[in-house]
Coordinates of C-alpha atoms in Angstrom, one line a residue:
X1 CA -13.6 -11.1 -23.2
X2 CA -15.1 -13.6 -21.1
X3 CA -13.7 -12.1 -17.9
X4 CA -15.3 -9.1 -19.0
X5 CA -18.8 -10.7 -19.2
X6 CA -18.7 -11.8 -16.0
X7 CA -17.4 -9.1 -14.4
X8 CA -20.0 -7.6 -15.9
X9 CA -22.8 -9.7 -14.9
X10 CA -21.9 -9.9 -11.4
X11 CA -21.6 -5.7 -11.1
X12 CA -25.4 -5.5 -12.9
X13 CA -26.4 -7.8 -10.0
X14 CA -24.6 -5.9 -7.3
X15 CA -26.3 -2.7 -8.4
X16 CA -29.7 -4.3 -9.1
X17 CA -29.7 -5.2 -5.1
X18 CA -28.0 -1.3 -4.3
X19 CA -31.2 0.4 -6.6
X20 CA -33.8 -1.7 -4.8
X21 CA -32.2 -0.1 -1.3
X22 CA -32.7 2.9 -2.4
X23 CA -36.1 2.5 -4.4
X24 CA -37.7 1.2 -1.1
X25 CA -36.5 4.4 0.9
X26 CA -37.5 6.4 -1.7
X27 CA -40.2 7.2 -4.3
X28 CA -38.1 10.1 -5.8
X29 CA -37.4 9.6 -9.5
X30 CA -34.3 12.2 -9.0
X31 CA -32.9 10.3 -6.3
X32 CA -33.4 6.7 -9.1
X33 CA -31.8 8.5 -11.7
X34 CA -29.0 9.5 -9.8
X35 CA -28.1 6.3 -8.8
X36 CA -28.2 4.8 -12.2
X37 CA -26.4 7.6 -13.5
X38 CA -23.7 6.9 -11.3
X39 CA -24.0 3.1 -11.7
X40 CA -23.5 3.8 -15.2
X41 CA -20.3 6.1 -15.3
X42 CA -18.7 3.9 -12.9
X43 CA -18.9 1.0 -14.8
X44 CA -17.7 3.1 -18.4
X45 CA -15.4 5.1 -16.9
X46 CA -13.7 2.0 -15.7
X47 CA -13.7 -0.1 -18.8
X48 CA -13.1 3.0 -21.0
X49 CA -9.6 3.6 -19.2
X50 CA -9.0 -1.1 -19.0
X51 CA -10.2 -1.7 -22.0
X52 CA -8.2 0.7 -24.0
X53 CA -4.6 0.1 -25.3
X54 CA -1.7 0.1 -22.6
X55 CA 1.6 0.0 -22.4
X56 CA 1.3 -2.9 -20.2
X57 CA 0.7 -3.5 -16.7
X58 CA 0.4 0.0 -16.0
X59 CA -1.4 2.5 -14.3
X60 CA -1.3 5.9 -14.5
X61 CA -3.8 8.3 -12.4
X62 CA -6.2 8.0 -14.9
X63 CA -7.1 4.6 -14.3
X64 CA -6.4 4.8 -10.7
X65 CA -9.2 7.2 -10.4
X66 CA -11.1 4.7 -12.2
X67 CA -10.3 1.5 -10.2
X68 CA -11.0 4.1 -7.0
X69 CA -14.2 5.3 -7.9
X70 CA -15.3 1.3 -8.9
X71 CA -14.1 0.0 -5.9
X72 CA -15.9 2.4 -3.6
X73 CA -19.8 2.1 -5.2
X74 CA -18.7 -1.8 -5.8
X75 CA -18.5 -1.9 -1.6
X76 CA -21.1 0.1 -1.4
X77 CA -23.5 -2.8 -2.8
X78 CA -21.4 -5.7 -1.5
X79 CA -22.4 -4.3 1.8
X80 CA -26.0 -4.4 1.0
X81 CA -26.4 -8.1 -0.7
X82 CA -26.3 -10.2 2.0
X83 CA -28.5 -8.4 4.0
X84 CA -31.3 -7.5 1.1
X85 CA -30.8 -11.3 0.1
X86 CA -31.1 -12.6 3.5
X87 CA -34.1 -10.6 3.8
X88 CA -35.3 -11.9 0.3
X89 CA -34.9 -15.6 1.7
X90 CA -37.0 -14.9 4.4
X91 CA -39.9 -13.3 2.0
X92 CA -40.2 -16.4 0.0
X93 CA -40.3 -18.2 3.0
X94 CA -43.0 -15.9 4.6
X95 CA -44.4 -16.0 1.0
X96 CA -44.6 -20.0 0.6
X97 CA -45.5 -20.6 4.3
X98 CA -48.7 -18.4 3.8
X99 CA -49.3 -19.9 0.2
X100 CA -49.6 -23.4 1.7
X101 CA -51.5 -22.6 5.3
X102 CA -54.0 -20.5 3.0
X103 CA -54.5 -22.8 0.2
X104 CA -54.5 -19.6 -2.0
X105 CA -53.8 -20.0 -6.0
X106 CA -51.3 -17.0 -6.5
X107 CA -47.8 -16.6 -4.6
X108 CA -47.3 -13.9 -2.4
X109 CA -44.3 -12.4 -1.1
X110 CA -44.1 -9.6 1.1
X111 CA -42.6 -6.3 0.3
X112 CA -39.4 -5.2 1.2
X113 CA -39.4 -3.3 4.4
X114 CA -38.3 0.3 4.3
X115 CA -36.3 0.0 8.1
X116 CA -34.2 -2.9 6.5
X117 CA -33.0 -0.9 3.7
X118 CA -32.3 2.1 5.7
X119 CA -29.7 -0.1 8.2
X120 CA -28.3 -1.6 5.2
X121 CA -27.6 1.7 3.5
X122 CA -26.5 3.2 6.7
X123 CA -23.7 0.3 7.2
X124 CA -23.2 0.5 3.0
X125 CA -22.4 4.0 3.6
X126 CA -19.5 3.4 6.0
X127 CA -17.0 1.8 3.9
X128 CA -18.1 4.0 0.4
X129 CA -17.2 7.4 2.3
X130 CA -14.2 6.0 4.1
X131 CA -12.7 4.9 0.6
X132 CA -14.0 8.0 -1.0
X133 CA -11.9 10.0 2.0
X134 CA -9.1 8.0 1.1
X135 CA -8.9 9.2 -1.8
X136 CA -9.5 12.7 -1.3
X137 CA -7.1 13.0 1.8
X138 CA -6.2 10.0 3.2
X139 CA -3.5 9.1 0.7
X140 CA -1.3 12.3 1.6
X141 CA -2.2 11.8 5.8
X142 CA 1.6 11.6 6.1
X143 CA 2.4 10.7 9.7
X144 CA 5.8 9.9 11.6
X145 CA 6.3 6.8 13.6
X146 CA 9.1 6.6 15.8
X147 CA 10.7 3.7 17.6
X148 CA 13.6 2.9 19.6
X149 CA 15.6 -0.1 19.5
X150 CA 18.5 -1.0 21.8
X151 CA 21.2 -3.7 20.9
X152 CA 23.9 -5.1 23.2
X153 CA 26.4 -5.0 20.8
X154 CA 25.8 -1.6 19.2
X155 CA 29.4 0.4 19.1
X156 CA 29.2 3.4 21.7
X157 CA 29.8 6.0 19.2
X158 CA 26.6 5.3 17.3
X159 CA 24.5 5.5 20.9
X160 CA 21.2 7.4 20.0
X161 CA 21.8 7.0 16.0
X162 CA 19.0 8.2 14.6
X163 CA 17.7 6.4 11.0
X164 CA 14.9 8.3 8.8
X165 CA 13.1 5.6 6.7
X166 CA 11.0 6.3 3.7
X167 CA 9.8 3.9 1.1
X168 CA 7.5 3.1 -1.9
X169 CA 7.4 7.0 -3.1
X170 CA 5.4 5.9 -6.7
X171 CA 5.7 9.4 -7.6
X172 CA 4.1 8.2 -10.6
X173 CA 1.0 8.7 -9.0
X174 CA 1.0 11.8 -7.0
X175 CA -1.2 14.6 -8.2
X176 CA -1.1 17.5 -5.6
X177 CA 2.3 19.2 -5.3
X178 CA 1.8 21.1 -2.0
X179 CA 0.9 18.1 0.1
X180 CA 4.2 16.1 -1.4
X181 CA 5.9 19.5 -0.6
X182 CA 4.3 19.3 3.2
X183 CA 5.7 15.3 3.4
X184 CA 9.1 16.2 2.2
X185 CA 9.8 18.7 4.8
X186 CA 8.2 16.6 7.4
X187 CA 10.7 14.1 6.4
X188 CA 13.9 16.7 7.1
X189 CA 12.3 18.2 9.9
X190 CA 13.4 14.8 12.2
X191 CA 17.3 15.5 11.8
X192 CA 18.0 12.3 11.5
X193 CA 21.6 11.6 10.9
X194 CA 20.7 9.3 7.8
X195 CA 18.1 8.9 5.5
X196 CA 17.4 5.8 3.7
X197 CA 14.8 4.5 1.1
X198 CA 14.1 1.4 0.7
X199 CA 12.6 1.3 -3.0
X200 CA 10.2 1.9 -5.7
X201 CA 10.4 5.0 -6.2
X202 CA 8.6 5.3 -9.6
X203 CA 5.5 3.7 -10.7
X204 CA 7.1 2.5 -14.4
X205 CA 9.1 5.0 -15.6
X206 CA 12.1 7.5 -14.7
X207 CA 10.2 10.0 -16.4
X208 CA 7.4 10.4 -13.7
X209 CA 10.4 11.7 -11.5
X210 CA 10.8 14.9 -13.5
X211 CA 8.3 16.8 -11.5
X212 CA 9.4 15.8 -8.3
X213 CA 12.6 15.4 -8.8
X214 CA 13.3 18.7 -6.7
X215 CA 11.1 18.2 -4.0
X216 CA 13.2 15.1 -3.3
X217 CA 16.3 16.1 -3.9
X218 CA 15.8 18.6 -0.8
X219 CA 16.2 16.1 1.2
X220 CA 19.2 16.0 3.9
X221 CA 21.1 14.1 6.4
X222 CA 24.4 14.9 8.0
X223 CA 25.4 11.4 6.8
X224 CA 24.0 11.0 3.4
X225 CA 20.9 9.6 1.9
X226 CA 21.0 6.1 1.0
X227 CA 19.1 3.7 -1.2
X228 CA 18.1 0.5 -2.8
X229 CA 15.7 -0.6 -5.9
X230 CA 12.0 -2.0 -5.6
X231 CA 10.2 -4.3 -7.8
X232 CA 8.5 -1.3 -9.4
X233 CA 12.2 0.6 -10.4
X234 CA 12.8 -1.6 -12.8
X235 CA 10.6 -0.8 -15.3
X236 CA 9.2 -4.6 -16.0
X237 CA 5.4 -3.4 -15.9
X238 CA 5.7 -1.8 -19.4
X239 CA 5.7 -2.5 -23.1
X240 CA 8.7 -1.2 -24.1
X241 CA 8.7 -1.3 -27.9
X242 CA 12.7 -2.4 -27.9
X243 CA 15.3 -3.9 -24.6
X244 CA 17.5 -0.8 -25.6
X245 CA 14.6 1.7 -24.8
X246 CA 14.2 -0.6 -21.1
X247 CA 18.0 -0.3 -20.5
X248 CA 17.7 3.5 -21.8
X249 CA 15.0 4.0 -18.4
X250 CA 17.0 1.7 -16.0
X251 CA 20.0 3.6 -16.6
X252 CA 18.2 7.4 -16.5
X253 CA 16.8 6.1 -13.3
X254 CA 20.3 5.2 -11.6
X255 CA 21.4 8.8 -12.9
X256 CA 18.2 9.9 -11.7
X257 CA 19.0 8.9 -8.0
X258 CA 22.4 10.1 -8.0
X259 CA 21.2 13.3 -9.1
X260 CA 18.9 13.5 -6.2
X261 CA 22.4 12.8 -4.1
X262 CA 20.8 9.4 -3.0
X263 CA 23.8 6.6 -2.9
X264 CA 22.1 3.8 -4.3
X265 CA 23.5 0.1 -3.4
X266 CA 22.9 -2.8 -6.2
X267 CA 24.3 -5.3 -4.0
X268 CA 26.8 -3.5 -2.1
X269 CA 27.8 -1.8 1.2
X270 CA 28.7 1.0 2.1
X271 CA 30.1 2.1 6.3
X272 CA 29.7 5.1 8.2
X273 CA 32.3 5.8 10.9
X274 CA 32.5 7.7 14.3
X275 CA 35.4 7.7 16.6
X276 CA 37.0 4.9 15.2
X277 CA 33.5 2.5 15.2
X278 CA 31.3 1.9 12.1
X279 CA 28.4 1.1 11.4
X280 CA 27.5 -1.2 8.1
X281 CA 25.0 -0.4 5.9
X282 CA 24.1 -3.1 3.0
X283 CA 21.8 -2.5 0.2
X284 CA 20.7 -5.4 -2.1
X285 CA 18.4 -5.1 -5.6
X286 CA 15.0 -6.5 -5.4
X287 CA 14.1 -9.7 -3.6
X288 CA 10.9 -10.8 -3.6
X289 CA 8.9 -14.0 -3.2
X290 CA 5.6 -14.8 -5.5
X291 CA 6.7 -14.0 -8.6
X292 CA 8.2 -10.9 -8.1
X293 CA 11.8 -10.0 -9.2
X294 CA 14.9 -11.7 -7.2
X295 CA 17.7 -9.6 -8.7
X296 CA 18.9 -9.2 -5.2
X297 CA 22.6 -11.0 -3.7
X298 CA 22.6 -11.0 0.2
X299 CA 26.1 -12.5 -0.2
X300 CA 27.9 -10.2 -3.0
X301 CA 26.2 -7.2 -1.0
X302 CA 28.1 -7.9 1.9
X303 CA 30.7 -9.2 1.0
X304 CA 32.8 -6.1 2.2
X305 CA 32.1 -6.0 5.4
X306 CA 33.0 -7.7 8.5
X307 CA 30.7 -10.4 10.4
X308 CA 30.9 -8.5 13.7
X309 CA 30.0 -4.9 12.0
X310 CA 26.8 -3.8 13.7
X311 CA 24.7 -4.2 10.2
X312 CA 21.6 -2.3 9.1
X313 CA 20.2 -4.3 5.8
X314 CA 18.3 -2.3 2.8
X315 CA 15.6 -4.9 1.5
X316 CA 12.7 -3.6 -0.5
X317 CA 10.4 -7.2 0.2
X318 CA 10.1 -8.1 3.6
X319 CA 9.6 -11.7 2.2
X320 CA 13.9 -11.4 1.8
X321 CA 14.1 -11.0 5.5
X322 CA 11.6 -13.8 6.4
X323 CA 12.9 -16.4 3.5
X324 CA 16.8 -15.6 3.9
X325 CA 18.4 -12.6 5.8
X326 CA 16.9 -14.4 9.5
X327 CA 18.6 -17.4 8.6
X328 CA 21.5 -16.4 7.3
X329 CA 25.9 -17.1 8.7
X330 CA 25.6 -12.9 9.2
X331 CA 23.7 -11.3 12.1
X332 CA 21.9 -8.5 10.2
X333 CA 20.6 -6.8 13.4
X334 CA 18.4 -4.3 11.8
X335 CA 16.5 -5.0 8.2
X336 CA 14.5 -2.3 6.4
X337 CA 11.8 -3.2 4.0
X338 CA 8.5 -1.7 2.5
X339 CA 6.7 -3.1 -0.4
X340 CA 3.4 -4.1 1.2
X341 CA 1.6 -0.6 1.8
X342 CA -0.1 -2.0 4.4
X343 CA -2.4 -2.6 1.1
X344 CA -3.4 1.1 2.0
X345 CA -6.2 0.1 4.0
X346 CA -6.9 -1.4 7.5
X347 CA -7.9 -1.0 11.2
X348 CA -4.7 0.3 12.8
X349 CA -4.6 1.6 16.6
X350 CA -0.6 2.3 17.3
X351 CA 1.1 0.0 19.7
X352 CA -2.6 -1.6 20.3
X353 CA -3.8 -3.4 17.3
X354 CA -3.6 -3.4 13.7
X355 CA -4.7 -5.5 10.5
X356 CA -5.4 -5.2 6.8
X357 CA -6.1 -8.0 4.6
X358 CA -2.3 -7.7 3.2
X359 CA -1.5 -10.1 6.6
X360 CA -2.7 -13.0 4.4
X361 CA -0.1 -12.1 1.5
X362 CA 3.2 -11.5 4.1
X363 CA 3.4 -12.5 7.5
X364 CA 5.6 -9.3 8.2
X365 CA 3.6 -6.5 6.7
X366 CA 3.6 -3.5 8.5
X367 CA 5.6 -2.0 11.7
X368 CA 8.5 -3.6 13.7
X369 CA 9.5 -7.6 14.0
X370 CA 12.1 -9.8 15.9
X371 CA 13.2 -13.0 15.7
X372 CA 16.5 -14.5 16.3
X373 CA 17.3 -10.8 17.9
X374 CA 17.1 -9.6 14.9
X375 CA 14.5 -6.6 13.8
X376 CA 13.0 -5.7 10.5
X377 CA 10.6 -2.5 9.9
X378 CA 8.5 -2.7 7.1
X379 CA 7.0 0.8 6.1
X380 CA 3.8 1.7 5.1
X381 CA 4.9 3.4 2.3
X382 CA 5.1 7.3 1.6
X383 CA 2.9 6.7 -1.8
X384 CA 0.2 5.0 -3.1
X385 CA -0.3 2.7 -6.1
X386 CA -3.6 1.2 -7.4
X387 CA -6.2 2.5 -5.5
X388 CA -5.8 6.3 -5.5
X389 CA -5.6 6.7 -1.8
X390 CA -5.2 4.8 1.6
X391 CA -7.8 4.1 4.4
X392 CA -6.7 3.6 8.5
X393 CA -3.0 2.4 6.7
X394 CA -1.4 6.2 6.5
X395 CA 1.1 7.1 4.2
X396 CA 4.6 6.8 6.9
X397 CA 8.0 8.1 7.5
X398 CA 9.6 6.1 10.0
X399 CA 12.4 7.2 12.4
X400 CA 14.3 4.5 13.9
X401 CA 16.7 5.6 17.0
X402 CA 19.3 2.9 18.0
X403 CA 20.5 2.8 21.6
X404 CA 22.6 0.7 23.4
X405 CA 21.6 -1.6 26.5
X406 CA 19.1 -3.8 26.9
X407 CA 15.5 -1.8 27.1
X408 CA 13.8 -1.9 30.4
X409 CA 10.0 -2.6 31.0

């Protein structure tokens, strides 16, 4: 409860500094009582859908909406605090300095000035429409990002291979059927010769699969579709009133997946051959550093396969690759990981710049790494979990095409 007090507190003050923004650009009671009216139904709408009895650490559309809508009016007055404080400071300094040259009994501070407010609304304004865009289009701004990647050592047969990564579906979440429809087809419109997913693809439970279940069991590759489990597939977020009615939802999910035709590895491998060369594909369970689950064995995954197979590894936490698969007896020459979402929002420019405040989480977060001569992608993610929508991170389907040689500048 005390949490909540604060919390509390601090969003009164936050939206005490946003009304006096707009009270000082305008004298319209309309435009006041809008605000406050909006202040207001944030802030219930919000604890309404917290406050009220869960199943656990879940969160359904509902309350995604709500955390959404919070977080964009809450950056709308961060944005404006410092600057309407700073300009606060300086009126109590203007106030005092005049107080003591004048010798004059009452305190007077200057008023606020209107131009102040109107940059500081203008800049407020930048980041509460970009969230609020997220959320109404962003989040389903599917794009494809393509990369090739040449390896000495890659067998001849498998010369221009092409890989179609997706990952971190959260179907759990989606709420608009055409656009999933329009990312699905996107995704079999690459003819790649393999698909793989690499985890999470429910929210909480196999249930939120039913609707979509279809949709993504459309999709095709001339070598099969292949997947492993994320932290969220599980079903550890929720309350389940007995272990038997967990088990029950881990057990529809693995059905659920094979349904869909996707060949999902819990710590196994699996090899694709052409002309008498193969190609290794390992898939292990959930690794993840910070608390997250490690139900994943690098070891027992591969323990099938031959140290000089040309490996591609299925991780769902890029912390795996970083904390074991780099170091590890096996050369895994290519690992593919999601997890991170990019956070769904950050400054991205492709093959210029990019960075999201997830780079002080994991130190691999988003695109293509290599060290030891070894890659890992980690994909942005084809879903969206928390806040209802993403922002300069778009949702990604990756297509990986392997080529032997060394790559020329």
């Amino acid at each position: 409860m005390s949490r909540w007090i604060i919390f509390i507190l601090f969003y009164l003050f936050m939206s005490f500094y946003g009304f006096q923004a707009i009270k000082t650009i305008s004298k319209s009671n309309w435009v006041y009582f809008i605000f406050i009216s909006i202040a207001v139904l944030v802030l219930g709408n919000f604890m309404l859908q917290f406050i009220a009895a869960s199943e656990g650490r879940v969160l359904n559309p509902s309350k995604s909406y709500a955390f959404g809508f919070l977080l964009a009016f809450m950056s709308f007055n961060l944005v404006l605090i410092p600057i309407l404080l700073g300009e606060d400071i300086i009126r109590v300094v203007l106030g005092l300095y005049d107080k003591l040259l004048t010798s004059k009994q009452t305190f007077y501070m200057p008023s606020r000035r209107k131009f102040i407010s109107q940059i500081a609304i203008g800049l407020a304004a930048i980041p509460f429409t970009s969230l609020l865009y997220g959320m109404y289009k962003g989040k389903y701004r599917f794009r494809v990002l393509s990369y090739q990647l040449y390896f000495e050592d890659l067998p001849e047969a498998f010369d221009g291979y092409k890989i179609t990564q997706i990952s971190d579906i959260h179907c759990g979440s989606f709420d608009n059927r055409d656009k999933i429809e329009y990312g699905v087809n996107l995704i079999n419109e690459q003819k790649s010769d393999v698909i793989m997913f690499t985890g999470d693809m429910v929210n909480n439970k196999t249930s939120e699969m039913a609707s979509w279940k279809d949709l993504f069991g459309s999709l095709k590759a001339k070598d099969g579709k292949y997947s492993v489990l994320g932290n969220h597939d599980y079903g550890d977020y929720v309350n389940w009133p007995t272990p038997e009615a967990k088990a029950q939802n881990f057990k529809d999910l693995l059905q659920t997946q094979k349904d869909m035709g996707f060949d999902l590895l819990l710590n196994e491998s699996r090899t694709i051959e052409k002309n008498g060369q193969r190609l290794a594909i390992i898939g292990v369970e959930n690794w993840g550093a910070g608390g997250f689950k490690k139900a994943g064995d690098l070891k027992k995954a591969a323990q099938d396969i031959d140290e000089n197979d040309f490996k591609i590894l299925m991780s769902h936490d890029p912390s795996h690759w970083e904390q074991e698969v780099v170091e590890d007896d096996y050369h895994y020459h290519l690992t593919l990981s999601g997890h991170t979402h990019g956070m769904q929002f950050g400054i991205e420019i492709p093959g210029w710049f990019k960075w999201s405040p997830v780079k002080w989480r994991y130190k691999h977060w988003a695109g293509i790494y290599k060290e030891k001569g070894q890659y890992i992608n980690v994909n942005r993610g084809f879903g969206y979990l928390g806040y209802p929508g993403r922002v300069g991170i778009w949702p990604e389907i990756t297509v990986i095409e392997l080529k032997k040689g060394v790559k020329h500048a």
